[in-house]
Amino acid sequence: MKSIICLGIESSCDETSAALVDSDRNILSHIIYSQIPEHKKYGGVVPELAARAHILAIDEVVQKALDEAGKTVEDIDVIAATAGPGLIGGVIVGWEFAVGLAQATGKPLVAVNHLEGHALVPRLTNDMEFPYLLLLASGGHSQILLVKGVGDYELIGQTLDDSAGEAFDKVSKMLGLGYPGGPVVDARAVAGNPMVFKFPRPLCDKPGCDFSFSGIKTAARTFLQNNKSEINDAFINDFCASFQAAVVDVVINRLHNALKDERVITAAPKALVVAGGVAKNSAIRSALEKMAAENNMQYGAPPLNLCTDNGAMIAWAGIENYNLGRVVTEPVAPRPRWPLTEL
Ligand code: KG4
Ligand code: ZN
């Protein structure tokens, strides 16, 4: 089959990104313009600022992606962009840019679900076969999914309150470590002792595969209020290590239950995969790798730069959908909410 090239555009949160990926799994170019410096002083993403920053960046980011690959618009076979879920102001910018480009060039257009981008990227980088059991953990979502095929997802468990990424971000904010919280808490945890603070492990004594992280966050706030005078570098390292250990324990406990779930047993996934921004976490990656080995499963995690939001995952999801004929034939409205189970 002739190799095709897809331009992927991502703009659902605080990264404006574009990439050219081909159907032989080559990333021909990849540009990520991160807005983190613009949001840092507010301690989180400000949707209005994000939308404006996407508008200012999108032309240049797409042009750079073409230049880096040594291609022109004419060389592209398919255009794909995130059509949701996400911060709607940003999604509209990337999506409408893609619609305009598709209309002007006559190229086919794919409306990519951002979560599907995260869910399928292990097939770009690790050649993962369906079905696989996926922990999808990002700033906006925490879910355990059975990935049965393109557009075919079964929700096995999900968070009842905060996402894992939110828990990292909020704890980081409490400690004054800034935004995004995940990378800095992860780095601090490496130097700390996870046994010092006894964080709760919500729901771990209960059956089922749903998560809860808000109890861990509340415990963090209470510990900090009660120990204000003792906060120093060593305290912060131990605190981050103890918090992270609780998150890992919750995730592993829920995944163990998922492996015993009837639906999962029936599908018999051969691989355990982690994706989304939190998949960058060193402790989560090694715990999942160990769990996969213990259960004779293959382990898959995208390289670190493809865990957080990026255009390459959107381009790849674009190719997978295009191969199944899932192209846009009538106007698509960008969606702030768009569960994977509604594809
Ligand atoms: O997937 P993503 O880029 O954006 C969403 O779709 O939400 O995920 C961003 C989230 C943030 O909450 C960030 O703190 C978290 O991923 N994150 C991490 C790490 N790196 C990023 N969480 C834990 N450990 C990390 N090393
Ligand atoms: Zn994401």
Short mmCIF file of C-alpha atoms and ligand atoms in Angstrom, two decimals:
data_model
loop_
_atom_site.label_atom_id
_atom_site.label_comp_id
_atom_site.label_asym_id
_atom_site.label_seq_id
_atom_site.Cartn_x
_atom_site.Cartn_y
_atom_site.Cartn_z
CA MET A 1 0.00 0.00 0.00
CA LYS A 2 1.28 3.48 -0.85
CA SER A 3 2.53 5.38 2.18
CA ILE A 4 0.45 8.44 3.02
CA ILE A 5 1.45 11.62 4.85
CA CYS A 6 -0.81 13.23 7.43
CA LEU A 7 -0.54 16.72 8.91
CA GLY A 8 -1.76 16.60 12.52
CA ILE A 9 -2.75 19.70 14.47
CA GLU A 10 -3.27 19.86 18.25
CA SER A 11 -4.59 22.88 20.17
CA SER A 12 -6.88 21.57 22.91
CA CYS A 13 -4.98 22.81 25.95
CA ASP A 14 -1.71 24.72 26.31
CA GLU A 15 0.36 23.31 23.45
CA THR A 16 0.04 24.46 19.85
CA SER A 17 1.52 21.59 17.91
CA ALA A 18 1.76 20.32 14.35
CA ALA A 19 3.47 17.24 12.94
CA LEU A 20 3.84 15.36 9.70
CA VAL A 21 3.62 11.60 10.16
CA ASP A 22 3.49 8.92 7.47
CA SER A 23 1.64 5.63 7.46
CA ASP A 24 4.98 3.76 7.72
CA ARG A 25 5.23 5.16 11.27
CA ASN A 26 7.80 7.83 10.52
CA ILE A 27 7.53 11.19 12.27
CA LEU A 28 8.76 13.47 9.49
CA SER A 29 8.54 16.63 11.60
CA HIS A 30 7.19 17.66 14.94
CA ILE A 31 6.76 21.20 16.27
CA ILE A 32 5.43 21.85 19.76
CA TYR A 33 4.96 25.42 20.92
CA SER A 34 4.31 25.18 24.64
CA GLN A 35 2.43 28.02 26.31
CA ILE A 36 3.50 26.93 29.79
CA PRO A 37 5.57 30.12 30.41
CA GLU A 38 2.47 32.22 29.66
CA HIS A 39 0.27 30.35 32.15
CA LYS A 40 2.85 29.72 34.86
CA LYS A 41 2.23 32.92 36.78
CA TYR A 42 -1.47 32.05 37.10
CA GLY A 43 -0.73 28.57 38.46
CA GLY A 44 -2.68 26.82 35.69
CA VAL A 45 -4.01 27.19 32.17
CA VAL A 46 -6.13 30.33 31.59
CA PRO A 47 -8.49 29.36 28.74
CA GLU A 48 -8.78 32.88 27.26
CA LEU A 49 -5.01 33.36 27.16
CA ALA A 50 -4.60 29.88 25.69
CA ALA A 51 -7.05 30.58 22.85
CA ARG A 52 -5.29 33.84 21.98
CA ALA A 53 -1.87 32.20 22.08
CA HIS A 54 -3.07 29.43 19.74
CA ILE A 55 -4.32 32.05 17.25
CA LEU A 56 -0.95 33.81 17.32
CA ALA A 57 1.08 30.60 16.96
CA ILE A 58 -0.85 28.31 14.62
CA ASP A 59 0.32 29.62 11.21
CA GLU A 60 3.96 29.53 12.18
CA VAL A 61 3.75 26.13 13.90
CA VAL A 62 2.15 24.49 10.82
CA GLN A 63 4.60 26.19 8.44
CA LYS A 64 7.53 25.03 10.57
CA ALA A 65 6.19 21.46 10.54
CA LEU A 66 6.09 21.53 6.74
CA ASP A 67 9.57 23.12 6.50
CA GLU A 68 11.17 20.71 8.96
CA ALA A 69 9.89 17.78 6.88
CA GLY A 70 10.99 19.47 3.63
CA LYS A 71 7.41 19.26 2.34
CA THR A 72 4.77 21.60 0.98
CA VAL A 73 1.01 21.49 1.49
CA GLU A 74 0.78 19.67 -1.85
CA ASP A 75 2.74 16.70 -0.42
CA ILE A 76 0.18 16.10 2.33
CA ASP A 77 -2.41 13.38 1.72
CA VAL A 78 -4.61 13.93 4.78
CA ILE A 79 -5.21 16.74 7.28
CA ALA A 80 -6.18 15.83 10.86
CA ALA A 81 -6.92 18.08 13.82
CA THR A 82 -8.24 17.76 17.34
CA ALA A 83 -11.99 18.48 17.29
CA GLY A 84 -12.38 17.89 21.07
CA PRO A 85 -12.47 17.30 23.98
CA GLY A 86 -10.61 20.23 25.50
CA LEU A 87 -10.68 23.96 26.14
CA ILE A 88 -13.12 24.99 23.46
CA GLY A 89 -11.47 28.29 22.52
CA GLY A 90 -8.24 26.48 21.66
CA VAL A 91 -9.94 23.54 19.95
CA ILE A 92 -11.81 25.96 17.66
CA VAL A 93 -8.53 27.61 16.56
CA GLY A 94 -6.83 24.37 15.48
CA TRP A 95 -9.96 22.80 14.06
CA GLU A 96 -11.05 25.80 11.97
CA PHE A 97 -7.50 26.21 10.69
CA ALA A 98 -7.61 22.60 9.50
CA VAL A 99 -11.07 23.05 7.95
CA GLY A 100 -9.83 26.10 6.02
CA LEU A 101 -6.72 24.29 4.82
CA ALA A 102 -8.75 21.26 3.72
CA GLN A 103 -11.21 23.46 1.83
CA ALA A 104 -8.46 25.43 0.13
CA THR A 105 -6.49 22.35 -0.93
CA GLY A 106 -9.26 19.79 -1.43
CA LYS A 107 -7.45 17.34 0.90
CA PRO A 108 -9.45 14.93 3.08
CA LEU A 109 -9.98 16.00 6.69
CA VAL A 110 -10.23 13.87 9.83
CA ALA A 111 -11.80 15.11 13.09
CA VAL A 112 -9.64 13.53 15.79
CA ASN A 113 -10.76 12.93 19.34
CA HIS A 114 -7.85 14.16 21.50
CA LEU A 115 -8.18 11.17 23.83
CA GLU A 116 -7.99 8.83 20.87
CA GLY A 117 -4.75 10.59 19.94
CA HIS A 118 -3.33 9.64 23.35
CA ALA A 119 -4.84 6.14 23.16
CA LEU A 120 -3.43 5.25 19.73
CA VAL A 121 0.03 6.81 19.93
CA PRO A 122 1.51 3.56 21.35
CA ARG A 123 0.68 2.03 17.96
CA LEU A 124 2.81 4.68 16.25
CA THR A 125 5.81 4.21 18.52
CA ASN A 126 5.49 0.62 19.78
CA ASP A 127 3.50 -1.01 16.99
CA MET A 128 1.04 -2.18 19.66
CA GLU A 129 -1.62 -4.63 18.51
CA PHE A 130 -5.30 -4.52 19.50
CA PRO A 131 -6.71 -5.25 22.02
CA TYR A 132 -4.69 -3.63 24.80
CA LEU A 133 -5.50 -2.48 28.32
CA LEU A 134 -4.81 1.23 28.61
CA LEU A 135 -4.27 3.53 31.55
CA LEU A 136 -5.03 6.95 30.09
CA ALA A 137 -3.93 9.54 32.63
CA SER A 138 -3.69 13.21 31.74
CA GLY A 139 -4.50 16.62 33.14
CA GLY A 140 -8.14 16.27 32.13
CA HIS A 141 -8.80 12.52 32.33
CA SER A 142 -7.99 9.35 34.25
CA GLN A 143 -9.45 6.21 32.77
CA ILE A 144 -8.81 2.52 32.32
CA LEU A 145 -9.90 1.49 28.84
CA LEU A 146 -9.99 -1.62 26.79
CA VAL A 147 -8.72 -0.50 23.40
CA LYS A 148 -10.32 -2.95 20.98
CA GLY A 149 -9.78 -1.06 17.75
CA VAL A 150 -9.81 2.37 16.19
CA GLY A 151 -12.96 4.06 17.52
CA ASP A 152 -13.72 1.00 19.64
CA TYR A 153 -13.19 1.63 23.35
CA GLU A 154 -14.70 0.05 26.43
CA LEU A 155 -14.54 2.08 29.62
CA ILE A 156 -13.43 -0.19 32.48
CA GLY A 157 -12.86 2.44 35.15
CA GLN A 158 -12.53 6.18 35.59
CA THR A 159 -11.90 8.79 38.22
CA LEU A 160 -14.84 9.77 40.39
CA ASP A 161 -13.33 13.20 41.11
CA ASP A 162 -9.95 14.67 40.13
CA SER A 163 -7.77 13.36 37.34
CA ALA A 164 -4.31 12.06 38.26
CA GLY A 165 -2.69 15.04 36.51
CA GLU A 166 -4.89 17.47 38.45
CA ALA A 167 -3.80 15.83 41.71
CA PHE A 168 -0.14 16.35 40.77
CA ASP A 169 -0.82 19.94 39.71
CA LYS A 170 -2.77 20.82 42.87
CA VAL A 171 -0.22 19.29 45.26
CA SER A 172 2.55 21.11 43.42
CA LYS A 173 0.65 24.38 43.80
CA MET A 174 0.18 23.78 47.56
CA LEU A 175 3.93 23.28 47.87
CA GLY A 176 4.67 26.38 45.81
CA LEU A 177 6.41 24.31 43.13
CA GLY A 178 4.51 25.83 40.21
CA TYR A 179 2.71 24.60 37.08
CA PRO A 180 2.66 21.99 35.62
CA GLY A 181 3.05 20.02 38.80
CA GLY A 182 3.74 16.53 37.47
CA PRO A 183 7.33 16.99 36.28
CA VAL A 184 8.49 18.85 39.38
CA VAL A 185 6.76 16.53 41.88
CA ASP A 186 8.24 13.56 39.98
CA ALA A 187 11.74 15.07 40.17
CA ARG A 188 11.41 15.93 43.87
CA ALA A 189 10.04 12.45 44.65
CA VAL A 190 13.20 10.83 43.32
CA ALA A 191 15.14 12.49 46.15
CA GLY A 192 12.56 11.75 48.85
CA ASN A 193 11.44 8.93 51.13
CA PRO A 194 7.95 7.60 50.26
CA MET A 195 7.43 6.16 53.76
CA VAL A 196 7.50 9.46 55.67
CA PHE A 197 3.92 10.65 55.15
CA LYS A 198 1.00 8.23 55.32
CA PHE A 199 -1.31 9.29 52.51
CA PRO A 200 -4.64 7.46 52.09
CA ARG A 201 -5.19 5.01 49.20
CA PRO A 202 -8.83 5.85 48.31
CA LEU A 203 -11.08 2.96 47.18
CA CYS A 204 -8.22 0.43 47.39
CA ASP A 205 -10.18 -1.73 49.82
CA LYS A 206 -13.19 -1.70 47.49
CA PRO A 207 -13.91 -3.80 44.41
CA GLY A 208 -14.10 -2.11 41.02
CA CYS A 209 -11.81 -0.14 38.77
CA ASP A 210 -12.76 3.48 39.46
CA PHE A 211 -10.23 5.88 40.98
CA SER A 212 -10.50 8.68 43.47
CA PHE A 213 -7.69 11.17 43.97
CA SER A 214 -9.40 13.99 45.85
CA GLY A 215 -8.88 12.30 49.24
CA ILE A 216 -5.13 12.20 48.61
CA LYS A 217 -5.22 15.90 47.75
CA THR A 218 -7.22 16.76 50.89
CA ALA A 219 -4.78 14.77 53.04
CA ALA A 220 -1.94 16.75 51.43
CA ARG A 221 -3.60 20.04 52.37
CA THR A 222 -4.16 18.91 55.97
CA PHE A 223 -0.55 17.65 56.39
CA LEU A 224 0.77 20.96 55.10
CA GLN A 225 -1.46 23.06 57.34
CA ASN A 226 -0.39 21.02 60.38
CA ASN A 227 3.33 21.13 59.57
CA LYS A 228 3.79 24.66 58.23
CA SER A 229 6.86 25.37 60.35
CA GLU A 230 8.70 22.25 59.16
CA ILE A 231 8.51 22.82 55.40
CA ASN A 232 11.99 22.77 53.91
CA ASP A 233 13.62 21.06 50.92
CA ALA A 234 13.93 17.63 52.57
CA PHE A 235 10.31 17.85 53.77
CA ILE A 236 9.13 18.68 50.23
CA ASN A 237 11.08 15.78 48.73
CA ASP A 238 9.62 13.29 51.24
CA PHE A 239 6.16 14.80 50.77
CA CYS A 240 6.33 14.44 46.98
CA ALA A 241 7.67 10.88 47.25
CA SER A 242 4.92 9.89 49.71
CA PHE A 243 2.17 11.52 47.63
CA GLN A 244 3.43 9.94 44.40
CA ALA A 245 3.63 6.50 46.07
CA ALA A 246 -0.05 6.83 47.04
CA VAL A 247 -1.04 7.72 43.47
CA VAL A 248 0.96 4.78 42.10
CA ASP A 249 -0.60 2.37 44.62
CA VAL A 250 -4.11 3.51 43.68
CA VAL A 251 -3.39 3.13 39.97
CA ILE A 252 -1.88 -0.34 40.39
CA ASN A 253 -4.67 -1.51 42.68
CA ARG A 254 -7.30 -0.43 40.14
CA LEU A 255 -5.42 -2.01 37.24
CA HIS A 256 -5.20 -5.29 39.17
CA ASN A 257 -8.97 -5.24 39.49
CA ALA A 258 -9.27 -4.39 35.80
CA LEU A 259 -7.32 -7.54 34.91
CA LYS A 260 -9.93 -9.55 36.85
CA ASP A 261 -12.87 -7.77 35.16
CA GLU A 262 -15.02 -10.13 33.05
CA ARG A 263 -14.87 -7.81 30.03
CA VAL A 264 -11.09 -7.69 30.17
CA ILE A 265 -10.73 -11.43 30.71
CA THR A 266 -12.96 -12.04 27.67
CA ALA A 267 -10.99 -9.66 25.46
CA ALA A 268 -7.66 -11.08 26.73
CA PRO A 269 -5.46 -8.04 25.99
CA LYS A 270 -1.83 -8.98 25.47
CA ALA A 271 -0.42 -5.61 26.48
CA LEU A 272 -0.61 -3.13 29.33
CA VAL A 273 -0.17 0.40 28.03
CA VAL A 274 0.05 3.82 29.63
CA ALA A 275 -0.55 7.10 27.82
CA GLY A 276 -1.35 10.77 28.53
CA GLY A 277 0.74 13.40 30.28
CA VAL A 278 0.96 11.43 33.55
CA ALA A 279 2.51 8.55 31.58
CA LYS A 280 5.70 10.63 31.82
CA ASN A 281 5.86 9.84 35.51
CA SER A 282 8.88 7.70 36.29
CA ALA A 283 7.26 5.82 39.19
CA ILE A 284 4.07 5.06 37.22
CA ARG A 285 6.09 3.86 34.24
CA SER A 286 8.22 1.47 36.30
CA ALA A 287 5.26 0.18 38.35
CA LEU A 288 3.31 -0.58 35.16
CA GLU A 289 6.28 -2.22 33.52
CA LYS A 290 6.66 -4.48 36.56
CA MET A 291 2.94 -5.25 36.62
CA ALA A 292 2.96 -6.14 32.94
CA ALA A 293 5.89 -8.53 33.44
CA GLU A 294 4.18 -10.18 36.43
CA ASN A 295 1.10 -10.79 34.32
CA ASN A 296 2.98 -11.98 31.22
CA MET A 297 1.82 -8.96 29.30
CA GLN A 298 3.72 -6.79 26.91
CA TYR A 299 4.33 -3.28 28.27
CA GLY A 300 3.94 -0.14 26.19
CA ALA A 301 4.52 3.53 26.88
CA PRO A 302 5.13 6.27 24.34
CA PRO A 303 8.46 8.12 24.51
CA LEU A 304 8.26 11.04 26.94
CA ASN A 305 7.72 13.77 24.32
CA LEU A 306 4.67 11.91 22.96
CA CYS A 307 2.97 11.49 26.36
CA THR A 308 2.00 15.13 26.84
CA ASP A 309 -0.11 16.81 24.17
CA ASN A 310 1.44 16.79 20.71
CA GLY A 311 0.58 16.94 17.03
CA ALA A 312 2.21 13.61 16.12
CA MET A 313 -0.41 11.63 18.05
CA ILE A 314 -3.15 13.56 16.25
CA ALA A 315 -1.53 12.88 12.87
CA TRP A 316 -1.27 9.18 13.69
CA ALA A 317 -4.91 8.98 14.85
CA GLY A 318 -5.72 10.81 11.61
CA ILE A 319 -4.00 8.10 9.56
CA GLU A 320 -5.70 5.28 11.47
CA ASN A 321 -9.14 6.88 10.97
CA TYR A 322 -8.46 7.78 7.34
CA ASN A 323 -7.51 4.17 6.61
CA LEU A 324 -10.99 3.19 7.78
CA GLY A 325 -12.64 5.86 5.65
CA ARG A 326 -13.53 8.04 8.64
CA VAL A 327 -13.16 11.42 7.01
CA VAL A 328 -15.29 14.52 7.44
CA THR A 329 -18.17 14.67 4.98
CA GLU A 330 -20.31 17.32 6.66
CA PRO A 331 -19.57 20.23 9.04
CA VAL A 332 -18.24 19.15 12.45
CA ALA A 333 -18.76 21.28 15.56
CA PRO A 334 -15.77 21.22 17.94
CA ARG A 335 -16.70 19.66 21.27
CA PRO A 336 -15.53 20.57 24.80
CA ARG A 337 -16.71 17.11 25.98
CA TRP A 338 -16.34 14.04 23.79
CA PRO A 339 -15.98 10.69 25.60
CA LEU A 340 -14.11 7.94 23.78
CA THR A 341 -17.13 5.71 24.19
CA GLU A 342 -19.09 8.08 21.89
CA LEU A 343 -16.90 7.61 18.81
O1 KG4 B 1 -1.98 14.87 28.34
P1 KG4 B 1 -1.58 16.21 28.86
O2 KG4 B 1 -0.42 16.91 28.19
O3 KG4 B 1 -2.77 17.23 28.81
C1 KG4 B 1 -4.10 16.85 28.89
O4 KG4 B 1 -4.64 16.31 27.91
O5 KG4 B 1 -4.65 17.06 30.01
O6 KG4 B 1 -1.28 16.04 30.43
C2 KG4 B 1 -0.85 17.09 31.23
C3 KG4 B 1 -0.75 16.58 32.65
C4 KG4 B 1 -0.50 17.69 33.68
O7 KG4 B 1 -1.44 17.55 34.72
C5 KG4 B 1 0.92 17.40 34.16
O8 KG4 B 1 1.16 17.78 35.51
C6 KG4 B 1 1.00 15.90 33.99
O9 KG4 B 1 0.35 15.66 32.77
N1 KG4 B 1 2.39 15.41 33.96
C7 KG4 B 1 2.91 14.57 34.87
C8 KG4 B 1 4.28 14.42 34.56
N2 KG4 B 1 4.53 15.16 33.42
C9 KG4 B 1 3.36 15.76 33.08
N3 KG4 B 1 2.34 13.95 35.94
C10 KG4 B 1 3.14 13.18 36.69
N4 KG4 B 1 4.46 12.99 36.47
C11 KG4 B 1 5.07 13.59 35.41
N5 KG4 B 1 6.38 13.40 35.19
ZN ZN B 2 -3.90 15.39 26.45
#
